[in-house]
Amino acid sequence: MKVAVSGVGFSDMQQGHDRPLLSLAGEAIQRAVSDAGLTRADIDGVATYNGVTEWADVAKQDGEDFVSVRLVTETLGLGGLTWYQEHAWGPATLTSIAGAEKALLSGDAKYIVVYRAMSRPRGRRLGEWSALSAGGESQFTAPIGYPWVPAMFALSFRMYMERYGFTEMDQARLAVLLREQAVANPHAAYRDPITVEDYLRSPYVADPLRALDCDRATDAAVAIVLTTTDRAADGPHVPVQVVGDVLTTAASRWESDDPEIDMRHMPGLLWERVGLSPTDVSFAQLYDGFSPSVFTWLHVLGLSEPDQTRERLEKGDFRLGGTLPVNTGGGSHSGGRLHGLNHVAEAVLQLSGRAGVRQIPDAQTGVLGMGQVLRPPLGGPGGTPGAILLARG
Amino acid sequence: MITGAPRPRVDAVSRPFWEALAQGRLSVQRCDECGLGIWYPKEQCPRCWSPVPTWIALSGYATLRSHTTIRRPIFPGWGAEMLPYTIGLVVPDELPTVRLIVALPEGAQPAGTELVLTPIPTDHSYPLLAFGARS
């Protein structure tokens, strides 16, 4: 017995702030449940990921900045749950999916909704630090102006790119590719094509990261429904099976000369677990909150070594129609900041044959790399990669 | 002088670091049992779990591993005169497992640049952990 994704739902992408985030979460969940051919009464499990903002001391308002499981159950009348999960660390909603998988296989729940809702912060910028003092780990970083997620990762990305020979032209080609993939995706937030020149004109936010290396916040939500494969077979769409998944954390820092870019904790684990190899996949959806993460994911999953990656980017291998299409809906980079659940939704649409003009012919198996492979030198998210393999049917 | 940045909430475990820095010295912990250099301050060695690692004074000499320059304020109190600012990852010569996030008031420099502790005064009791060129 395995589990499968039987429904997908996207909220509208809100450009202003008029509708509260809670409404968008409700909209995405209702659409996912309906897409799975189910109703409110079928849902007995709910999970989400509400991480990230603890790295900066910003006020968080439930229903506006994030949406808790509690608010979802109240709003959508999901009483009597027999399983739920809300966590703040790890590869975002991949952790929710891995948890849901175990709950479904144990029989704790029959139909589980996994959602992620994110908004642009109101009246301030994400990561802005308002406190006059900083304690705990942040006492060593806040006085220096470090605890801002792009700054944290910039230090590690510079080390990775220097070691493996990536340049700003590689970053430019990747950003152009991710935007190109979003153009054909009606669920993507940012769909105007960009050029290499646009990229090179894009301001640095924390070098080597430019604005066009970063995903952008949006007001949106996405949801999926998971159930066991036997139940999913009764649904209206081709189910998409979870073949296997793996969650890992980085090695202890003293075990490496450069622990920020040490990736030894990941290689092979997923493929060993599922008994497949990187050549067996039709596409890859790789977390791209900062687009150079795609380089690290291609590398660590054994899909493409750095030298090959540079060549294949130039040749167009990662485009739709290429030998290994990557982030076929524009990822989070151009799809909107939804911490990778939009990658999962895109993979499900591809594998159930519902990706419209983006459809990869005969897509049978797709791999997802979620979360950050690299980690900052101190604090911050990262170093908690997870991967999942999905297959049609 | 740095103004408008959060001041550290110094605690029982971190106090020796901050008091040393206030006197212009870099002090970190090293495990008595296994010799691991430890950052940031802890009450146990993360490797062998021995209690209360000993504080040792370092030379202040360190090597730059990585850097980034920030061009927008993350603190509302940082005016335009504070921007841009550069931060770096430096590794003290004596203890490579100690990986410090520091201010680089002299700006971006290549990985491998040899630096020395140069604390900068602030508007509170503790200076900024900063590194500059070795003279």
Short mmCIF file of C-alpha atoms in Angstrom, two decimals:
data_model
loop_
_atom_site.label_atom_id
_atom_site.label_comp_id
_atom_site.label_asym_id
_atom_site.label_seq_id
_atom_site.Cartn_x
_atom_site.Cartn_y
_atom_site.Cartn_z
CA MET A 1 0.00 0.00 0.00
CA LYS A 2 1.17 3.48 -0.89
CA VAL A 3 -0.32 6.94 -0.65
CA ALA A 4 -1.25 9.24 -3.50
CA VAL A 5 -2.18 12.82 -4.20
CA SER A 6 -5.77 12.82 -5.44
CA GLY A 7 -6.55 16.55 -5.59
CA VAL A 8 -4.90 19.92 -6.11
CA GLY A 9 -6.22 23.41 -5.47
CA PHE A 10 -4.81 26.88 -6.02
CA SER A 11 -6.27 30.07 -4.60
CA ASP A 12 -6.46 33.09 -6.81
CA MET A 13 -3.18 35.06 -6.81
CA GLN A 14 -4.00 38.27 -5.04
CA GLN A 15 -2.12 41.36 -6.14
CA GLY A 16 -3.46 43.65 -3.41
CA HIS A 17 -4.14 42.84 0.22
CA ASP A 18 -7.90 43.18 0.35
CA ARG A 19 -8.79 39.55 0.94
CA PRO A 20 -7.30 38.16 4.13
CA LEU A 21 -4.89 35.25 3.70
CA LEU A 22 -7.35 33.04 5.57
CA SER A 23 -9.82 33.43 2.69
CA LEU A 24 -7.18 32.37 0.17
CA ALA A 25 -6.28 29.31 2.27
CA GLY A 26 -9.95 28.35 2.46
CA GLU A 27 -10.32 28.81 -1.28
CA ALA A 28 -7.31 26.60 -2.10
CA ILE A 29 -8.44 23.87 0.30
CA GLN A 30 -12.03 23.86 -0.99
CA ARG A 31 -10.74 23.60 -4.56
CA ALA A 32 -8.35 20.74 -3.67
CA VAL A 33 -11.07 18.76 -1.87
CA SER A 34 -13.48 19.30 -4.74
CA ASP A 35 -10.75 18.36 -7.25
CA ALA A 36 -10.36 15.05 -5.37
CA GLY A 37 -14.11 14.42 -5.70
CA LEU A 38 -14.58 14.76 -1.95
CA THR A 39 -16.55 16.94 0.46
CA ARG A 40 -15.89 18.58 3.81
CA ALA A 41 -17.04 15.53 5.78
CA ASP A 42 -14.42 13.27 4.14
CA ILE A 43 -11.44 15.24 5.49
CA ASP A 44 -10.05 13.88 8.76
CA GLY A 45 -6.49 15.17 8.65
CA VAL A 46 -4.87 18.59 8.07
CA ALA A 47 -1.22 19.65 7.94
CA THR A 48 0.76 22.75 7.14
CA TYR A 49 4.20 24.31 7.47
CA ASN A 50 4.38 27.70 9.14
CA GLY A 51 8.08 28.33 9.39
CA VAL A 52 10.66 30.93 8.56
CA THR A 53 9.74 34.14 10.29
CA GLU A 54 11.22 33.14 13.61
CA TRP A 55 14.57 34.07 12.10
CA ALA A 56 13.52 37.68 12.14
CA ASP A 57 11.55 39.16 14.91
CA VAL A 58 8.39 40.17 13.15
CA ALA A 59 4.88 40.06 14.49
CA LYS A 60 2.88 37.24 12.97
CA GLN A 61 -0.86 37.49 12.72
CA ASP A 62 -2.75 34.24 12.26
CA GLY A 63 -5.05 34.52 9.27
CA GLU A 64 -3.12 37.44 7.80
CA ASP A 65 0.61 36.56 7.81
CA PHE A 66 0.09 32.82 8.08
CA VAL A 67 -2.84 30.44 8.52
CA SER A 68 -2.82 27.91 11.34
CA VAL A 69 -4.48 24.51 11.31
CA ARG A 70 -6.69 25.84 14.11
CA LEU A 71 -8.05 28.66 11.94
CA VAL A 72 -8.56 26.34 8.97
CA THR A 73 -10.58 23.89 11.05
CA GLU A 74 -12.74 26.72 12.43
CA THR A 75 -13.27 28.37 9.06
CA LEU A 76 -14.02 25.26 7.03
CA GLY A 77 -15.88 23.31 9.69
CA LEU A 78 -13.27 20.56 9.87
CA GLY A 79 -14.16 19.30 13.34
CA GLY A 80 -13.34 15.83 14.60
CA LEU A 81 -9.91 15.51 12.95
CA THR A 82 -8.08 12.32 13.80
CA TRP A 83 -4.66 13.61 12.69
CA TYR A 84 -3.03 17.01 12.28
CA GLN A 85 0.44 18.50 12.12
CA GLU A 86 1.87 22.02 12.10
CA HIS A 87 5.62 22.47 12.09
CA ALA A 88 8.20 25.19 11.58
CA TRP A 89 11.47 23.60 10.47
CA GLY A 90 12.58 21.41 7.60
CA PRO A 91 11.80 21.25 3.88
CA ALA A 92 8.47 23.03 4.30
CA THR A 93 5.40 21.07 3.26
CA LEU A 94 7.45 18.04 2.26
CA THR A 95 7.58 17.37 6.00
CA SER A 96 3.76 17.65 6.05
CA ILE A 97 3.52 15.17 3.18
CA ALA A 98 5.92 12.72 4.83
CA GLY A 99 3.90 12.95 8.05
CA ALA A 100 0.60 12.54 6.21
CA GLU A 101 1.97 9.47 4.44
CA LYS A 102 2.63 7.74 7.75
CA ALA A 103 -0.75 8.77 9.17
CA LEU A 104 -2.55 7.37 6.12
CA LEU A 105 -0.61 4.11 6.11
CA SER A 106 -1.20 3.58 9.83
CA GLY A 107 -4.91 4.23 9.40
CA ASP A 108 -4.93 7.30 11.65
CA ALA A 109 -6.57 9.27 8.84
CA LYS A 110 -8.23 8.59 5.49
CA TYR A 111 -8.09 11.91 3.63
CA ILE A 112 -5.54 14.56 4.55
CA VAL A 113 -5.31 18.12 3.32
CA VAL A 114 -1.82 19.66 3.15
CA TYR A 115 -1.76 23.40 2.50
CA ARG A 116 0.56 26.39 2.53
CA ALA A 117 -0.65 29.98 2.63
CA MET A 118 1.73 32.94 2.44
CA SER A 119 1.31 36.66 2.13
CA ARG A 120 3.40 39.70 1.60
CA PRO A 121 3.81 41.22 5.04
CA ARG A 122 1.53 44.14 5.65
CA GLY A 123 3.12 47.47 6.55
CA ARG A 124 6.67 46.11 6.73
CA ARG A 125 9.07 43.91 4.87
CA LEU A 126 9.60 40.27 5.68
CA GLY A 127 12.65 39.97 7.86
CA GLU A 128 12.72 43.51 9.15
CA TRP A 129 14.06 43.55 12.68
CA SER A 130 12.23 45.79 15.14
CA ALA A 131 13.56 44.75 18.56
CA LEU A 132 16.06 46.89 20.43
CA SER A 133 17.90 43.86 21.74
CA ALA A 134 18.61 40.32 20.63
CA GLY A 135 19.01 37.24 22.82
CA GLY A 136 19.92 33.59 22.37
CA GLU A 137 21.66 32.74 19.15
CA SER A 138 20.72 36.10 17.63
CA GLN A 139 22.83 38.08 20.15
CA PHE A 140 25.82 37.04 18.01
CA THR A 141 24.28 37.99 14.69
CA ALA A 142 21.66 40.74 15.03
CA PRO A 143 24.13 43.46 16.15
CA ILE A 144 26.05 42.86 12.90
CA GLY A 145 23.01 43.05 10.64
CA TYR A 146 23.19 39.40 9.62
CA PRO A 147 19.81 37.92 10.56
CA TRP A 148 18.09 38.51 7.25
CA VAL A 149 17.57 35.33 5.26
CA PRO A 150 19.17 36.50 1.96
CA ALA A 151 22.28 37.63 3.87
CA MET A 152 22.51 34.34 5.72
CA PHE A 153 22.36 32.28 2.54
CA ALA A 154 24.50 34.68 0.48
CA LEU A 155 27.57 33.67 2.50
CA SER A 156 27.00 29.98 1.76
CA PHE A 157 26.02 30.45 -1.90
CA ARG A 158 29.23 32.44 -2.51
CA MET A 159 31.28 29.57 -1.09
CA TYR A 160 29.39 26.97 -3.15
CA MET A 161 29.61 28.93 -6.39
CA GLU A 162 33.32 29.72 -5.92
CA ARG A 163 34.11 26.09 -5.20
CA TYR A 164 32.16 24.71 -8.17
CA GLY A 165 32.78 27.48 -10.68
CA PHE A 166 29.29 28.98 -11.08
CA THR A 167 29.23 32.58 -12.33
CA GLU A 168 26.67 35.35 -12.54
CA MET A 169 26.01 34.33 -16.15
CA ASP A 170 24.91 30.91 -14.90
CA GLN A 171 22.67 32.61 -12.35
CA ALA A 172 21.28 34.82 -15.13
CA ARG A 173 20.50 31.88 -17.41
CA LEU A 174 18.79 30.07 -14.57
CA ALA A 175 16.62 33.06 -13.62
CA VAL A 176 15.62 33.51 -17.27
CA LEU A 177 14.71 29.81 -17.47
CA LEU A 178 12.58 29.88 -14.32
CA ARG A 179 10.66 32.90 -15.57
CA GLU A 180 10.22 31.32 -18.99
CA GLN A 181 8.66 28.26 -17.34
CA ALA A 182 6.20 30.49 -15.46
CA VAL A 183 4.98 32.29 -18.58
CA ALA A 184 2.87 29.27 -19.57
CA ASN A 185 1.59 28.61 -16.03
CA PRO A 186 -1.75 30.26 -15.21
CA HIS A 187 -1.10 29.59 -11.49
CA ALA A 188 2.21 31.49 -11.48
CA ALA A 189 2.49 34.94 -9.92
CA TYR A 190 5.23 36.45 -12.12
CA ARG A 191 4.80 35.69 -15.80
CA ASP A 192 6.51 38.51 -17.71
CA PRO A 193 9.58 37.09 -19.49
CA ILE A 194 13.00 38.41 -18.46
CA THR A 195 16.32 38.51 -20.30
CA VAL A 196 19.93 38.01 -19.23
CA GLU A 197 20.29 41.80 -19.43
CA ASP A 198 17.30 42.25 -17.07
CA TYR A 199 19.03 39.88 -14.67
CA LEU A 200 22.35 41.72 -14.83
CA ARG A 201 20.54 45.02 -14.16
CA SER A 202 18.71 43.54 -11.18
CA PRO A 203 20.05 45.03 -7.93
CA TYR A 204 22.02 42.95 -5.47
CA VAL A 205 20.11 42.27 -2.27
CA ALA A 206 23.02 40.42 -0.66
CA ASP A 207 25.71 39.62 -3.23
CA PRO A 208 26.03 37.25 -4.99
CA LEU A 209 22.21 37.18 -4.69
CA ARG A 210 20.33 39.72 -6.81
CA ALA A 211 16.64 40.53 -6.60
CA LEU A 212 16.05 38.25 -9.60
CA ASP A 213 17.65 35.32 -7.73
CA CYS A 214 14.96 35.52 -5.06
CA ASP A 215 11.43 34.24 -5.03
CA ARG A 216 8.90 36.97 -4.46
CA ALA A 217 6.21 37.12 -1.85
CA THR A 218 2.66 36.89 -3.01
CA ASP A 219 -0.73 36.55 -1.38
CA ALA A 220 -1.72 33.02 -2.28
CA ALA A 221 -2.38 29.52 -1.04
CA VAL A 222 -2.10 26.06 -2.51
CA ALA A 223 -3.47 22.77 -1.17
CA ILE A 224 -3.35 19.08 -2.01
CA VAL A 225 -5.35 16.07 -0.83
CA LEU A 226 -3.55 12.85 0.09
CA THR A 227 -5.10 9.45 0.61
CA THR A 228 -4.18 5.79 0.15
CA THR A 229 -3.79 4.55 -3.42
CA ASP A 230 -6.86 2.27 -3.18
CA ARG A 231 -9.08 5.21 -2.20
CA ALA A 232 -7.41 7.50 -4.71
CA ALA A 233 -8.33 5.07 -7.50
CA ASP A 234 -11.99 6.09 -6.97
CA GLY A 235 -11.24 9.78 -7.58
CA PRO A 236 -11.95 11.75 -10.73
CA HIS A 237 -8.30 12.15 -11.81
CA VAL A 238 -5.30 9.91 -12.36
CA PRO A 239 -3.78 9.64 -8.88
CA VAL A 240 -0.14 10.52 -8.32
CA GLN A 241 1.65 8.09 -6.10
CA VAL A 242 4.24 8.94 -3.47
CA VAL A 243 6.91 6.40 -4.42
CA GLY A 244 9.21 7.41 -1.61
CA ASP A 245 10.59 10.32 0.32
CA VAL A 246 13.50 11.22 2.53
CA LEU A 247 14.11 13.95 5.09
CA THR A 248 17.64 14.61 6.30
CA THR A 249 19.58 17.16 8.31
CA ALA A 250 23.09 18.41 7.73
CA ALA A 251 26.08 16.76 9.37
CA SER A 252 27.41 18.30 12.58
CA ARG A 253 29.48 21.35 11.76
CA TRP A 254 32.82 20.05 13.04
CA GLU A 255 32.64 17.11 10.62
CA SER A 256 33.55 19.29 7.66
CA ASP A 257 36.08 21.90 6.61
CA ASP A 258 33.26 24.02 5.19
CA PRO A 259 30.06 22.87 6.89
CA GLU A 260 28.04 25.59 5.15
CA ILE A 261 28.31 23.79 1.81
CA ASP A 262 28.75 20.19 2.95
CA MET A 263 26.16 18.09 1.12
CA ARG A 264 27.29 14.60 2.15
CA HIS A 265 24.10 14.00 4.12
CA MET A 266 21.91 13.74 1.03
CA PRO A 267 23.37 11.81 -1.92
CA GLY A 268 21.99 8.43 -2.65
CA LEU A 269 19.52 8.27 0.19
CA LEU A 270 16.38 8.84 -1.88
CA TRP A 271 17.47 6.57 -4.72
CA GLU A 272 18.44 3.78 -2.32
CA ARG A 273 15.10 4.04 -0.62
CA VAL A 274 13.03 3.87 -3.80
CA GLY A 275 15.27 1.56 -5.85
CA LEU A 276 15.47 3.93 -8.81
CA SER A 277 18.16 6.15 -10.28
CA PRO A 278 18.30 9.78 -11.43
CA THR A 279 17.93 8.70 -15.06
CA ASP A 280 14.46 7.28 -14.35
CA VAL A 281 12.71 10.64 -13.97
CA SER A 282 10.74 12.64 -16.54
CA PHE A 283 11.33 15.98 -14.78
CA ALA A 284 12.59 17.63 -11.59
CA GLN A 285 10.93 20.26 -9.43
CA LEU A 286 13.65 21.79 -7.27
CA TYR A 287 13.25 24.34 -4.51
CA ASP A 288 14.30 27.76 -5.77
CA GLY A 289 13.48 30.28 -3.04
CA PHE A 290 16.96 31.48 -3.99
CA SER A 291 17.46 30.26 -7.53
CA PRO A 292 21.07 29.00 -7.09
CA SER A 293 19.52 26.31 -4.87
CA VAL A 294 18.63 24.63 -8.16
CA PHE A 295 22.38 24.14 -8.83
CA THR A 296 22.79 22.49 -5.44
CA TRP A 297 19.74 20.27 -5.93
CA LEU A 298 20.79 19.09 -9.39
CA HIS A 299 24.19 18.32 -7.86
CA VAL A 300 23.10 16.57 -4.68
CA LEU A 301 20.37 14.45 -6.28
CA GLY A 302 22.88 13.20 -8.87
CA LEU A 303 20.84 14.71 -11.71
CA SER A 304 23.65 16.91 -13.04
CA GLU A 305 27.18 17.67 -11.89
CA PRO A 306 28.13 21.38 -11.79
CA ASP A 307 30.12 21.28 -15.06
CA GLN A 308 27.25 19.54 -16.84
CA THR A 309 24.72 21.92 -15.30
CA ARG A 310 26.43 24.95 -16.84
CA GLU A 311 26.56 23.28 -20.24
CA ARG A 312 22.99 21.99 -20.08
CA LEU A 313 21.65 25.39 -19.01
CA GLU A 314 23.20 26.93 -22.12
CA LYS A 315 21.91 24.13 -24.34
CA GLY A 316 18.36 24.41 -22.99
CA ASP A 317 18.22 20.89 -21.52
CA PHE A 318 16.20 22.11 -18.52
CA ARG A 319 13.48 23.76 -20.58
CA LEU A 320 10.15 22.15 -21.42
CA GLY A 321 11.02 19.84 -24.30
CA GLY A 322 14.59 19.44 -23.03
CA THR A 323 16.16 16.24 -21.72
CA LEU A 324 15.43 17.10 -18.07
CA PRO A 325 12.72 19.76 -17.66
CA VAL A 326 13.21 21.61 -14.37
CA ASN A 327 10.60 23.63 -12.46
CA THR A 328 8.10 23.37 -15.27
CA GLY A 329 5.70 25.84 -13.69
CA GLY A 330 8.33 28.44 -12.80
CA GLY A 331 8.94 27.05 -9.32
CA SER A 332 8.56 29.35 -6.35
CA HIS A 333 11.04 31.74 -7.96
CA SER A 334 8.53 32.92 -10.55
CA GLY A 335 5.44 31.06 -9.40
CA GLY A 336 5.28 32.88 -6.10
CA ARG A 337 6.65 32.21 -2.61
CA LEU A 338 4.72 29.17 -1.42
CA HIS A 339 7.72 27.29 -0.02
CA GLY A 340 7.59 24.53 -2.58
CA LEU A 341 4.00 23.32 -2.34
CA ASN A 342 3.55 24.93 -5.74
CA HIS A 343 6.36 22.65 -6.98
CA VAL A 344 4.44 19.67 -5.63
CA ALA A 345 1.17 20.84 -7.24
CA GLU A 346 2.95 21.29 -10.58
CA ALA A 347 4.42 17.78 -10.35
CA VAL A 348 0.97 16.36 -9.64
CA LEU A 349 -0.56 18.18 -12.62
CA GLN A 350 2.24 16.88 -14.87
CA LEU A 351 1.93 13.28 -13.68
CA SER A 352 -1.87 13.23 -13.89
CA GLY A 353 -1.71 14.63 -17.40
CA ARG A 354 -3.34 17.93 -16.47
CA ALA A 355 -0.53 20.45 -17.12
CA GLY A 356 -2.12 21.94 -20.24
CA VAL A 357 0.34 23.60 -22.62
CA ARG A 358 3.17 22.74 -20.18
CA GLN A 359 2.42 19.03 -20.32
CA ILE A 360 5.52 16.84 -20.64
CA PRO A 361 4.53 14.01 -23.01
CA ASP A 362 4.25 10.67 -21.19
CA ALA A 363 5.45 12.05 -17.84
CA GLN A 364 5.68 9.00 -15.59
CA THR A 365 7.99 9.90 -12.71
CA GLY A 366 9.15 13.17 -11.23
CA VAL A 367 11.62 14.00 -8.47
CA LEU A 368 11.28 16.93 -6.08
CA GLY A 369 14.07 18.44 -4.02
CA MET A 370 12.65 20.62 -1.28
CA GLY A 371 14.20 22.93 1.29
CA GLN A 372 17.75 24.23 1.26
CA VAL A 373 20.70 21.89 0.81
CA LEU A 374 23.18 24.53 1.96
CA ARG A 375 22.95 26.15 5.36
CA PRO A 376 24.00 29.48 6.74
CA PRO A 377 27.11 29.67 8.94
CA LEU A 378 24.92 30.44 11.94
CA GLY A 379 21.18 30.29 12.57
CA GLY A 380 18.55 30.53 9.92
CA PRO A 381 16.69 27.87 8.01
CA GLY A 382 18.62 25.49 5.75
CA GLY A 383 20.59 22.28 5.95
CA THR A 384 17.30 20.38 6.07
CA PRO A 385 16.82 19.03 2.58
CA GLY A 386 14.13 16.56 1.72
CA ALA A 387 13.31 14.81 -1.52
CA ILE A 388 10.27 13.01 -2.80
CA LEU A 389 9.64 10.85 -5.82
CA LEU A 390 6.16 10.93 -7.38
CA ALA A 391 4.78 8.70 -10.11
CA ARG A 392 1.69 8.52 -12.27
CA GLY A 393 -0.96 6.04 -11.13
CA MET B 1 30.44 54.23 16.16
CA ILE B 2 27.56 51.91 15.27
CA THR B 3 24.10 53.10 16.25
CA GLY B 4 20.60 51.73 15.80
CA ALA B 5 21.44 48.02 15.78
CA PRO B 6 20.00 45.68 18.41
CA ARG B 7 22.20 45.28 21.50
CA PRO B 8 23.00 41.76 22.68
CA ARG B 9 20.99 40.36 25.58
CA VAL B 10 24.01 38.93 27.34
CA ASP B 11 23.36 35.82 29.45
CA ALA B 12 25.28 33.66 31.91
CA VAL B 13 26.70 31.48 29.14
CA SER B 14 27.67 34.26 26.72
CA ARG B 15 28.99 36.82 29.23
CA PRO B 16 32.70 35.83 29.06
CA PHE B 17 32.67 36.36 25.28
CA TRP B 18 31.10 39.81 25.49
CA GLU B 19 33.25 40.97 28.41
CA ALA B 20 36.41 39.91 26.59
CA LEU B 21 35.23 41.67 23.43
CA ALA B 22 34.55 44.84 25.44
CA GLN B 23 38.26 44.74 26.33
CA GLY B 24 39.30 44.19 22.74
CA ARG B 25 39.96 40.47 22.96
CA LEU B 26 38.46 37.45 21.20
CA SER B 27 37.59 34.68 23.62
CA VAL B 28 35.81 31.43 22.75
CA GLN B 29 35.32 28.02 24.31
CA ARG B 30 37.38 24.89 23.75
CA CYS B 31 36.38 21.51 25.13
CA ASP B 32 38.70 20.25 27.89
CA GLU B 33 38.04 16.63 26.95
CA CYS B 34 38.08 16.43 23.15
CA GLY B 35 39.66 19.79 22.24
CA LEU B 36 36.81 20.94 19.96
CA GLY B 37 36.64 24.67 19.34
CA ILE B 38 33.05 25.71 20.10
CA TRP B 39 30.96 28.55 18.72
CA TYR B 40 28.63 30.00 19.89
CA PRO B 41 28.96 29.61 23.68
CA LYS B 42 27.38 26.51 25.17
CA GLU B 43 27.22 24.68 28.49
CA GLN B 44 28.30 21.39 26.95
CA CYS B 45 30.59 20.28 24.18
CA PRO B 46 28.33 19.37 21.26
CA ARG B 47 30.69 16.54 20.26
CA CYS B 48 31.55 14.68 23.49
CA TRP B 49 28.91 16.27 25.77
CA SER B 50 31.47 17.15 28.43
CA PRO B 51 30.14 19.93 30.64
CA VAL B 52 31.18 23.59 30.76
CA PRO B 53 33.91 24.02 28.16
CA THR B 54 36.81 26.29 29.12
CA TRP B 55 37.20 29.82 27.77
CA ILE B 56 40.44 30.53 25.97
CA ALA B 57 41.83 33.78 24.61
CA LEU B 58 42.59 33.76 20.89
CA SER B 59 45.08 35.89 19.01
CA GLY B 60 42.33 37.64 17.05
CA TYR B 61 43.93 36.56 13.76
CA ALA B 62 41.45 34.97 11.38
CA THR B 63 40.93 34.13 7.71
CA LEU B 64 37.98 35.26 5.61
CA ARG B 65 35.90 32.46 4.05
CA SER B 66 32.95 34.37 2.59
CA HIS B 67 31.30 37.77 2.59
CA THR B 68 28.22 39.66 1.44
CA THR B 69 27.29 43.29 1.21
CA ILE B 70 23.83 44.46 2.29
CA ARG B 71 22.40 47.54 0.65
CA ARG B 72 19.13 48.00 2.52
CA PRO B 73 18.44 48.45 6.21
CA ILE B 74 17.03 45.51 8.10
CA PHE B 75 16.78 47.71 11.19
CA PRO B 76 14.47 50.75 11.06
CA GLY B 77 17.08 52.61 13.16
CA TRP B 78 19.85 52.22 10.57
CA GLY B 79 19.99 55.36 8.51
CA ALA B 80 21.37 55.65 4.98
CA GLU B 81 24.76 56.57 6.45
CA MET B 82 25.08 52.98 7.73
CA LEU B 83 24.61 51.51 4.23
CA PRO B 84 25.93 49.56 2.56
CA TYR B 85 27.57 47.27 5.10
CA THR B 86 29.56 44.09 4.64
CA ILE B 87 29.48 41.00 6.78
CA GLY B 88 31.79 38.04 6.61
CA LEU B 89 32.38 34.50 7.72
CA VAL B 90 35.80 34.28 9.35
CA VAL B 91 37.69 31.36 10.87
CA PRO B 92 40.14 32.04 13.72
CA ASP B 93 43.65 30.77 12.95
CA GLU B 94 43.75 28.61 16.09
CA LEU B 95 40.30 26.96 15.89
CA PRO B 96 38.85 26.22 12.44
CA THR B 97 35.62 24.78 13.85
CA VAL B 98 34.80 28.24 15.22
CA ARG B 99 33.01 30.03 12.41
CA LEU B 100 32.28 33.63 13.26
CA ILE B 101 29.84 35.99 11.58
CA VAL B 102 31.51 39.38 11.76
CA ALA B 103 31.27 42.93 10.48
CA LEU B 104 33.81 43.86 7.79
CA PRO B 105 34.01 47.67 8.00
CA GLU B 106 36.63 47.75 5.21
CA GLY B 107 34.18 46.11 2.81
CA ALA B 108 34.34 43.08 0.53
CA GLN B 109 37.62 41.18 0.21
CA PRO B 110 38.45 37.86 -1.42
CA ALA B 111 38.16 34.55 0.41
CA GLY B 112 41.50 33.77 2.02
CA THR B 113 42.21 37.35 3.11
CA GLU B 114 43.98 37.39 6.47
CA LEU B 115 42.23 39.60 9.01
CA VAL B 116 42.51 40.67 12.63
CA LEU B 117 39.95 41.54 15.30
CA THR B 118 39.11 45.26 15.25
CA PRO B 119 36.09 45.83 17.50
CA ILE B 120 33.97 48.91 16.74
CA PRO B 121 32.34 50.98 19.49
CA THR B 122 28.55 51.08 19.64
CA ASP B 123 25.89 53.08 21.48
CA HIS B 124 25.65 50.33 24.12
CA SER B 125 28.06 48.45 26.42
CA TYR B 126 29.40 45.96 23.93
CA PRO B 127 31.37 46.66 20.78
CA LEU B 128 30.63 45.21 17.38
CA LEU B 129 32.49 42.00 16.49
CA ALA B 130 34.45 43.35 13.53
CA PHE B 131 37.56 42.31 11.61
CA GLY B 132 39.90 44.39 9.46
CA ALA B 133 43.22 44.17 7.62
CA ARG B 134 46.30 42.95 9.48
CA SER B 135 48.73 45.87 9.66
#
